[in-house]
Short mmCIF file of C-alpha atoms in Angstrom, two decimals:
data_model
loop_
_atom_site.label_atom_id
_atom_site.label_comp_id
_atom_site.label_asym_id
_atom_site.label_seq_id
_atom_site.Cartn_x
_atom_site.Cartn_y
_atom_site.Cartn_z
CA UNK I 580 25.26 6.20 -13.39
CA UNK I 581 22.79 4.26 -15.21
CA UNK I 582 21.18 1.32 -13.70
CA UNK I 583 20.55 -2.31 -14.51
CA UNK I 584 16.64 -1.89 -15.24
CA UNK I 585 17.55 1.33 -17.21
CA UNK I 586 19.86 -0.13 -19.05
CA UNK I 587 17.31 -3.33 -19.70
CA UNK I 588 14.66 -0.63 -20.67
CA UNK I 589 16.57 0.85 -23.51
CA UNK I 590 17.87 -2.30 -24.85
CA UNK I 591 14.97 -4.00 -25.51
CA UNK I 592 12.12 -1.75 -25.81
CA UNK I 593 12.16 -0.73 -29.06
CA UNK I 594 8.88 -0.46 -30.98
CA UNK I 595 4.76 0.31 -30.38
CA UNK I 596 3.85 0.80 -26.79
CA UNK I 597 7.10 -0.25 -25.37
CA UNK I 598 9.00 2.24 -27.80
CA UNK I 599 6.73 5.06 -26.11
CA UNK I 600 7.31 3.81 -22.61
CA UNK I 601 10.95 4.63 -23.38
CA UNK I 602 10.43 7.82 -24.86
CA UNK I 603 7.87 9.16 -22.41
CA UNK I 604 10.24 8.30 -19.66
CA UNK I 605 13.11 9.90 -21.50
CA UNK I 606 11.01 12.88 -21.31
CA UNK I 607 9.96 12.85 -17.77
CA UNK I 608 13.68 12.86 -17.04
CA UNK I 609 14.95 15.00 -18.54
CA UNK I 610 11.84 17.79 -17.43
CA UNK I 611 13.23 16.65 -13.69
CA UNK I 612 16.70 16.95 -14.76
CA UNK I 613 16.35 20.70 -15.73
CA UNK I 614 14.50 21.95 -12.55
CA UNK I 615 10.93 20.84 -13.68
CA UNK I 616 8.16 19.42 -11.51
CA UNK I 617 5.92 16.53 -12.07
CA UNK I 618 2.35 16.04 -11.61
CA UNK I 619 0.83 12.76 -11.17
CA UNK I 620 -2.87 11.79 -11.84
CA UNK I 621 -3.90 8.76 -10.60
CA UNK I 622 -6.94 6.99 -11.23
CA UNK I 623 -7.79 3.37 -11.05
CA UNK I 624 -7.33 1.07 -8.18
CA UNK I 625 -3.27 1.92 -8.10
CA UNK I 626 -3.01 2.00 -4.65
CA UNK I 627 -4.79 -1.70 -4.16
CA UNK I 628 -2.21 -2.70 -6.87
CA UNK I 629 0.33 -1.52 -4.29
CA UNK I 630 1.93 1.59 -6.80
CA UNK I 631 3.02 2.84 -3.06
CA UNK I 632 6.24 0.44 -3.30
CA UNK I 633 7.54 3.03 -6.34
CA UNK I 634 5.68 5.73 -5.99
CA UNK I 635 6.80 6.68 -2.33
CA UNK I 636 10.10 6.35 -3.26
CA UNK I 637 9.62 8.61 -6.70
CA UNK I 638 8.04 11.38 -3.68
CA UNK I 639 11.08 10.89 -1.67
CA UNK I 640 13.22 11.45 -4.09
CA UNK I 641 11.30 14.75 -5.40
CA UNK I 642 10.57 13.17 -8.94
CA UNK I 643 6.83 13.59 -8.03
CA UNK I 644 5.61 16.94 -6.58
CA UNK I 645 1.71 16.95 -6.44
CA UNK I 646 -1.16 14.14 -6.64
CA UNK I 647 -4.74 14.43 -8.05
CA UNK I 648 -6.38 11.33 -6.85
CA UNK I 649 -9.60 9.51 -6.48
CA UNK I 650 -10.84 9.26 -3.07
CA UNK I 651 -10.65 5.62 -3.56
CA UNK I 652 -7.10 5.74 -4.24
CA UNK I 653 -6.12 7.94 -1.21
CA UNK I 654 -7.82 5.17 1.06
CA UNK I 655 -6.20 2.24 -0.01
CA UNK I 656 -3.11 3.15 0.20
CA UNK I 657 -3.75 3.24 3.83
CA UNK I 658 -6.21 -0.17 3.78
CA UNK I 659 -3.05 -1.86 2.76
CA UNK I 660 -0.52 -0.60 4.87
CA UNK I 661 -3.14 -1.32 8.51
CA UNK I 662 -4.43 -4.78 6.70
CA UNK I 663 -2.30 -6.25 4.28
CA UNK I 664 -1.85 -9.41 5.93
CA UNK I 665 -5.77 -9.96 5.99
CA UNK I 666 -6.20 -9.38 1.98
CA UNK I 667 -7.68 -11.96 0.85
CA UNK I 668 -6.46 -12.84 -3.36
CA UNK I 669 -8.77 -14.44 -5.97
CA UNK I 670 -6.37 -15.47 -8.71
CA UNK I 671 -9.28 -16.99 -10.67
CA UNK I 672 -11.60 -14.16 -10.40
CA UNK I 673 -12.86 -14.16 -13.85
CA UNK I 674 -15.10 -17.25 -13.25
CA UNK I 675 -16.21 -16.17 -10.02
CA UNK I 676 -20.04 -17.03 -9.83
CA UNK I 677 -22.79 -14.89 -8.68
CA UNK I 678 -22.79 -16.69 -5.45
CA UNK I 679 -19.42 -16.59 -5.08
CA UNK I 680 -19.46 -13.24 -4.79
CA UNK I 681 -22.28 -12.64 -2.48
CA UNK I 682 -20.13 -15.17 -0.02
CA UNK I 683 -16.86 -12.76 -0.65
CA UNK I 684 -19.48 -9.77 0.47
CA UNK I 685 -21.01 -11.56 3.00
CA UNK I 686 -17.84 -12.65 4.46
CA UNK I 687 -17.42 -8.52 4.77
CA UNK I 688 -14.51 -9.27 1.66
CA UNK I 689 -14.60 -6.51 -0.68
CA UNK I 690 -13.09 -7.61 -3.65
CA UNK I 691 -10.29 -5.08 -6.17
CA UNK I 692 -10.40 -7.49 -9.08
CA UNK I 693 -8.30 -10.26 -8.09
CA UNK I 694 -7.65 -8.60 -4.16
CA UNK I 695 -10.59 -8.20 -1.91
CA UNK I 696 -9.89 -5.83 0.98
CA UNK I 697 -11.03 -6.78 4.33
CA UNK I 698 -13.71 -4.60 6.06
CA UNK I 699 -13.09 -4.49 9.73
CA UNK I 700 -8.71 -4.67 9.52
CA UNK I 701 -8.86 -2.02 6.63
CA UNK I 702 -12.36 0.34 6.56
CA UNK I 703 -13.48 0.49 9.75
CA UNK I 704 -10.43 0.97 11.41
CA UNK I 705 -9.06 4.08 9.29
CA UNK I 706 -13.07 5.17 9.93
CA UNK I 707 -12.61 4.93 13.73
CA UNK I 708 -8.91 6.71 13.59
CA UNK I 709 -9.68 9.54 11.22
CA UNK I 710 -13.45 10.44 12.79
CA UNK I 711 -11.27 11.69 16.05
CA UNK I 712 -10.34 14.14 12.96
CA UNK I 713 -13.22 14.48 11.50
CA UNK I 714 -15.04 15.35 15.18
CA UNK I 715 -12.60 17.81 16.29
CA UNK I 716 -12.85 20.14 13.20
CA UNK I 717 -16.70 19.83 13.92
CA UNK I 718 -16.74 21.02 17.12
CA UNK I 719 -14.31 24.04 16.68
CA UNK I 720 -16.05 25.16 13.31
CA UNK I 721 -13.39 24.59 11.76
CA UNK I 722 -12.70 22.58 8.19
CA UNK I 723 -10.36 20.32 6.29
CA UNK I 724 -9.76 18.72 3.25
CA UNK I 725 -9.47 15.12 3.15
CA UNK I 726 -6.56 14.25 2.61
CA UNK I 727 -5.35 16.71 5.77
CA UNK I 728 -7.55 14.48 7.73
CA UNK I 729 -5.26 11.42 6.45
CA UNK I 730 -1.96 13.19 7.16
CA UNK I 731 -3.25 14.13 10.22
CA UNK I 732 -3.94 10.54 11.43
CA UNK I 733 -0.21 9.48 10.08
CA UNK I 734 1.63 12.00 12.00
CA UNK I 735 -0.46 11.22 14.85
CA UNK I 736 0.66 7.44 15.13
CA UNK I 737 -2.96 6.42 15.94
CA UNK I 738 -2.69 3.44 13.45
CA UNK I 739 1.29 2.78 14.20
CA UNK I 740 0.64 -0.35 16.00
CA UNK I 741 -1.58 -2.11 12.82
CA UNK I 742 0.84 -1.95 10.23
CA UNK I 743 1.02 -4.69 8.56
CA UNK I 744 3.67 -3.63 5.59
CA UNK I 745 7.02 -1.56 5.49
CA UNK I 746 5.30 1.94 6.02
CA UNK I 747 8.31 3.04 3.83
CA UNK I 748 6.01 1.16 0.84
CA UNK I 749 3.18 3.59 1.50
CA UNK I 750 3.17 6.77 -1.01
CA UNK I 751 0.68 8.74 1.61
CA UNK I 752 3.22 8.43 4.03
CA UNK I 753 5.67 9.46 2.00
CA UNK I 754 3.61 12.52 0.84
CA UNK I 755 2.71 12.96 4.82
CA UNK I 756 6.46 13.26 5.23
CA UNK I 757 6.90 15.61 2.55
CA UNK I 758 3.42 17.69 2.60
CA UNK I 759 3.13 16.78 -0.46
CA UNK I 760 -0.14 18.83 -2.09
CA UNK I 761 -2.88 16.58 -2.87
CA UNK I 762 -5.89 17.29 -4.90
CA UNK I 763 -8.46 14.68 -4.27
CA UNK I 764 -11.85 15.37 -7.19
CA UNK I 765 -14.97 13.04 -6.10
CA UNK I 766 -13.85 12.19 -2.48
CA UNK I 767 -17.63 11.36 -1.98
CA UNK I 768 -17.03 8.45 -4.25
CA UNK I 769 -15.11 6.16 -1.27
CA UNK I 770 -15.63 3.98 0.95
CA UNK I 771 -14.52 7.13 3.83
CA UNK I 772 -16.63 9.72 2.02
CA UNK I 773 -19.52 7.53 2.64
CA UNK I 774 -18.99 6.79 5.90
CA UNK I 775 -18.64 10.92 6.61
CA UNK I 776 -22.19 11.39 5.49
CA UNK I 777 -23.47 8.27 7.18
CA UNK I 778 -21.95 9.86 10.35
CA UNK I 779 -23.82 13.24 9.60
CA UNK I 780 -26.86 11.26 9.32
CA UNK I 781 -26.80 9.69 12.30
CA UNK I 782 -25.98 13.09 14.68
CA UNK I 783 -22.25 12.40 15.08
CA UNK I 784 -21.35 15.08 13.05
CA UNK I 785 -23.14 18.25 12.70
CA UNK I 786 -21.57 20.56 9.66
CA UNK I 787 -21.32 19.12 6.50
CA UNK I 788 -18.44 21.55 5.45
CA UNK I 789 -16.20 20.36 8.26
CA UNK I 790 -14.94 18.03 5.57
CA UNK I 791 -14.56 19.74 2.11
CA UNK I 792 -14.85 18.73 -1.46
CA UNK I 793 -13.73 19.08 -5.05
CA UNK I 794 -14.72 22.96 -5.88
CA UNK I 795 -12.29 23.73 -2.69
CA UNK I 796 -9.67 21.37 -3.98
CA UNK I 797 -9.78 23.50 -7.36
CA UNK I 798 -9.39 26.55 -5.70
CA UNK I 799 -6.36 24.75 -4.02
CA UNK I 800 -5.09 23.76 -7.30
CA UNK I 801 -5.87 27.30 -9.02
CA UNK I 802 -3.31 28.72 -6.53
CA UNK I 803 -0.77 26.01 -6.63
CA UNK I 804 -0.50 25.81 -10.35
CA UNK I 805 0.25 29.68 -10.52
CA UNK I 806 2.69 29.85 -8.16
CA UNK I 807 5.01 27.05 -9.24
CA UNK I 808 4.29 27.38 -13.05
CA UNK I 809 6.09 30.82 -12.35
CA UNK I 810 8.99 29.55 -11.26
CA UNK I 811 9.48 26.25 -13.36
CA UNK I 812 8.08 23.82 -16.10
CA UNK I 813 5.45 21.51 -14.94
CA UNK I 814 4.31 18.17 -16.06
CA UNK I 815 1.50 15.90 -16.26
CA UNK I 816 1.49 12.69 -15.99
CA UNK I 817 -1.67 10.50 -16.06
CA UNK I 818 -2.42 7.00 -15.19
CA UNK I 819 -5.84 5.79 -16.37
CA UNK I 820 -8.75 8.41 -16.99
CA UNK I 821 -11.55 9.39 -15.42
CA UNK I 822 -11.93 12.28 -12.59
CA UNK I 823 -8.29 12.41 -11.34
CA UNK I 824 -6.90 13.22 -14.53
CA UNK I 825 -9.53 14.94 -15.95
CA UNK I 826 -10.47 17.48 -13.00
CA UNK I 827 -6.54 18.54 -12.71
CA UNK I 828 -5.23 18.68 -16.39
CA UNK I 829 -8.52 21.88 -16.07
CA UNK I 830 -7.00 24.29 -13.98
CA UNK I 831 -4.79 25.51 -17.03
CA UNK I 832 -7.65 26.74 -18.94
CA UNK I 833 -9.55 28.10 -16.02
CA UNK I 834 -6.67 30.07 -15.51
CA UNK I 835 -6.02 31.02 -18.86
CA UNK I 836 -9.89 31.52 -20.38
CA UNK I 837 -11.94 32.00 -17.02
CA UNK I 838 -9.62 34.46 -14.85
CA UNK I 839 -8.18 35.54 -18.28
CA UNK I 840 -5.07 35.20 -16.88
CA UNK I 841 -1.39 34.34 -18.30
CA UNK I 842 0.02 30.79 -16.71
CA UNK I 843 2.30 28.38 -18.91
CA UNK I 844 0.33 25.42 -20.53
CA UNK I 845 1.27 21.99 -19.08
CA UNK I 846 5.17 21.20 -20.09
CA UNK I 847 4.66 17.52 -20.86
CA UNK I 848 2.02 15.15 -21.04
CA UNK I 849 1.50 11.33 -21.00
CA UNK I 850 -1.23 8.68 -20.16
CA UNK I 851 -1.05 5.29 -19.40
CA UNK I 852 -4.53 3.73 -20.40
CA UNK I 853 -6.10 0.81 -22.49
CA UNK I 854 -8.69 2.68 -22.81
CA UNK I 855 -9.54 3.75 -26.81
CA UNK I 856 -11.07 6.68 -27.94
CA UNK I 857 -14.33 4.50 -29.30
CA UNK I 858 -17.64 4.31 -28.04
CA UNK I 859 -17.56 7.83 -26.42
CA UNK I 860 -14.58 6.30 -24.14
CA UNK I 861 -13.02 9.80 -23.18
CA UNK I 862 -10.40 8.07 -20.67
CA UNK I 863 -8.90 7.32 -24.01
CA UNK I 864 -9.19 10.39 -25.52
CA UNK I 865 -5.45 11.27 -27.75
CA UNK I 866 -3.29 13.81 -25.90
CA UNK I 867 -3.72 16.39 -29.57
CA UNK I 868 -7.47 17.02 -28.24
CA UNK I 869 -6.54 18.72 -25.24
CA UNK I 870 -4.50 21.26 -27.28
CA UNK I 871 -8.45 21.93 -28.56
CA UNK I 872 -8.75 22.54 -25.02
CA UNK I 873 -6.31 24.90 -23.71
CA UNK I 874 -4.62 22.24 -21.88
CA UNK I 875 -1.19 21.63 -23.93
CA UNK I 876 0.45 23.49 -26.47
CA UNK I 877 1.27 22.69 -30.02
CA UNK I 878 4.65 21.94 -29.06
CA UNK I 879 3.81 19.92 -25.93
CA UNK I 880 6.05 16.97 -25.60
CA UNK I 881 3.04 14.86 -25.49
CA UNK I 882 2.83 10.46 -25.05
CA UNK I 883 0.09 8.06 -24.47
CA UNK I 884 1.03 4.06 -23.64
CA UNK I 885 -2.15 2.30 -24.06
CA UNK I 886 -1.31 -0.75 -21.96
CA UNK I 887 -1.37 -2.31 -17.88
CA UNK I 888 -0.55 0.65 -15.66
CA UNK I 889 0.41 -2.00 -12.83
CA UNK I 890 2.93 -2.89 -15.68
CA UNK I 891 4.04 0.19 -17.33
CA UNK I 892 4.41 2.62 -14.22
CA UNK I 893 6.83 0.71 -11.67
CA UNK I 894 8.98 0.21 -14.72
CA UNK I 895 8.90 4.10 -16.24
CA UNK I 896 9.39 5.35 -11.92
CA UNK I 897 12.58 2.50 -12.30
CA UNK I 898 14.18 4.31 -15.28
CA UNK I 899 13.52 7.97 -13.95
CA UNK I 900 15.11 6.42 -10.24
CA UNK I 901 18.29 5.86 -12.70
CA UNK I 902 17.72 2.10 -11.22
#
């Protein structure tokens, strides 16, 4: 059955960017529809935009299987679900002043574009839950990946009694519930990451690799990609550019041109960006070039929406929900 926003969707989104939201999410249907999987690359500042309200249910419902995200991105979806309440919103945050802004920082306000996440509710309390984490693998020798740190501290219920939003609107706890793999390029670019190395710094942790990075996360991602290509089609689907997209969309033609050996290309392909190809912008670059690449195939079913993300993906999750 076919649902109001659906039916809104196809009836009046008919030409230029809109026309290719309808068609890319035709697409991402139907590659659901016929036993396909769905990878999602995710850069920007998605989770502070609060993505987690259609993106956890899109996990739940098995219409997203994997995530490549920044490290950023994996944070803040847990910032907001502890401290959501203490966000602080600057609707006029284009004529913000110089000192403005050093009154926003030294308030300890950390400010998303028009959102500025508080430090003590949000960052320092997901520091103080996950180092438990962090500590333990340190002293057994052994290691994790980030974002098993993060799953660990969910399932644990260490940060139960702060939250401060429906945890049911938080896609890491959805992908906690679910195991979902998650592939997490740059973690050392967050606010966590650079707490971890502050901590090794100051003596609290001793081993560096207790908490590993991006080449591991490939490795990951090498092994994923040929298992489950084997057995079904799988997409890619990119919002913004950058890292997250850009580290993931790779492990075809390491695959294919490093270990020489024989994996599907990616089975569909779309972007949501404003970025444009200009100016050495690659974020932008046109889906065609990574055929250049080894990434997609001639015959790729391949989209790019240059337009708001915040806009464009709750509406293109709505019509593959059927809502």
């Amino acid at each position: 059955m076919t649902g109001e926003v659906r039916k809104f969707i196809t009836r009046n989104y008919k030409h230029f960017n809109a026309a290719a939201l309808v068609d890319a999410a035709e697409a991402y249907a139907k590659l659901i529809d016929e036993g396909g999987k769905m990878f999602l690359a995710m850069a920007g500042a998605m989770s502070t935009a609060e993505l987690g309200i259609s993106l956890a249910e899109m996990i739940r419902k098995d219409k997203v299987h994997a995530i490549s995200c920044t490290g950023a991105n994996l944070e803040e979806d847990l910032f907001n679900l502890i401290a959501n309440k203490h966000y602080v919103r600057v609707p006029n945050y284009r004529q913000l002043s110089p000192k403005e802004e050093k009154e926003l920082c030294d308030s300890h306000l950390n400010r998303v574009t028009d959102t500025c996440i508080p430090e003590e509710e949000a960052m320092r309390r997901i520091e103080r839950a996950v180092f438990d984490v962090w500590k333990r693998c340190d002293e057994q020798g052994k290691s994790a990946l980030p974002h098993e740190a993060l799953y660990e501290v969910l399932r644990s219920g260490a940060l139960e009694q702060y939250y401060e939003i429906d945890p049911k609107d938080s896609w890491l706890m959805a992908a906690a519930g679910k195991n979902l793999p998650i592939f997490v390029p740059g973690w050392e670019d967050s606010t966590l990451g650079n707490a971890f190395v502050a901590d090794y710094f100051e003596g609290k942790i001793k081993n560096m690799d207790s908490i590993k990075g991006g080449l591991f996360y490939m490795k990951e991602l090498v092994d994923w990609y040929t298992a489950e290509s084997a057995k079904q089609k799988i997409g890619f689907f990119q919002i913004g550019g950058g890292i997250a997209g850009d580290f993931p969309i790779c492990v075809v033609p390491l695959i294919r041109q490093d270990l020489k050996k024989q994996v599907p290309f990616w089975s569909y392909f779309c972007q949501i960006s404003d970025s444009t190809t200009s100016y050495g912008g690659y974020s932008g670059a046109v889906p065609n070039e990574k055929i250049t690449w080894g990434k997609l195939d001639a015959d790729t079913p391949r989209f790019i929406i240059e337009s708001d993300a915040t806009i464009v993906v709750p509406l293109m999750f709505a019509y593959v929900l059927g809502l």
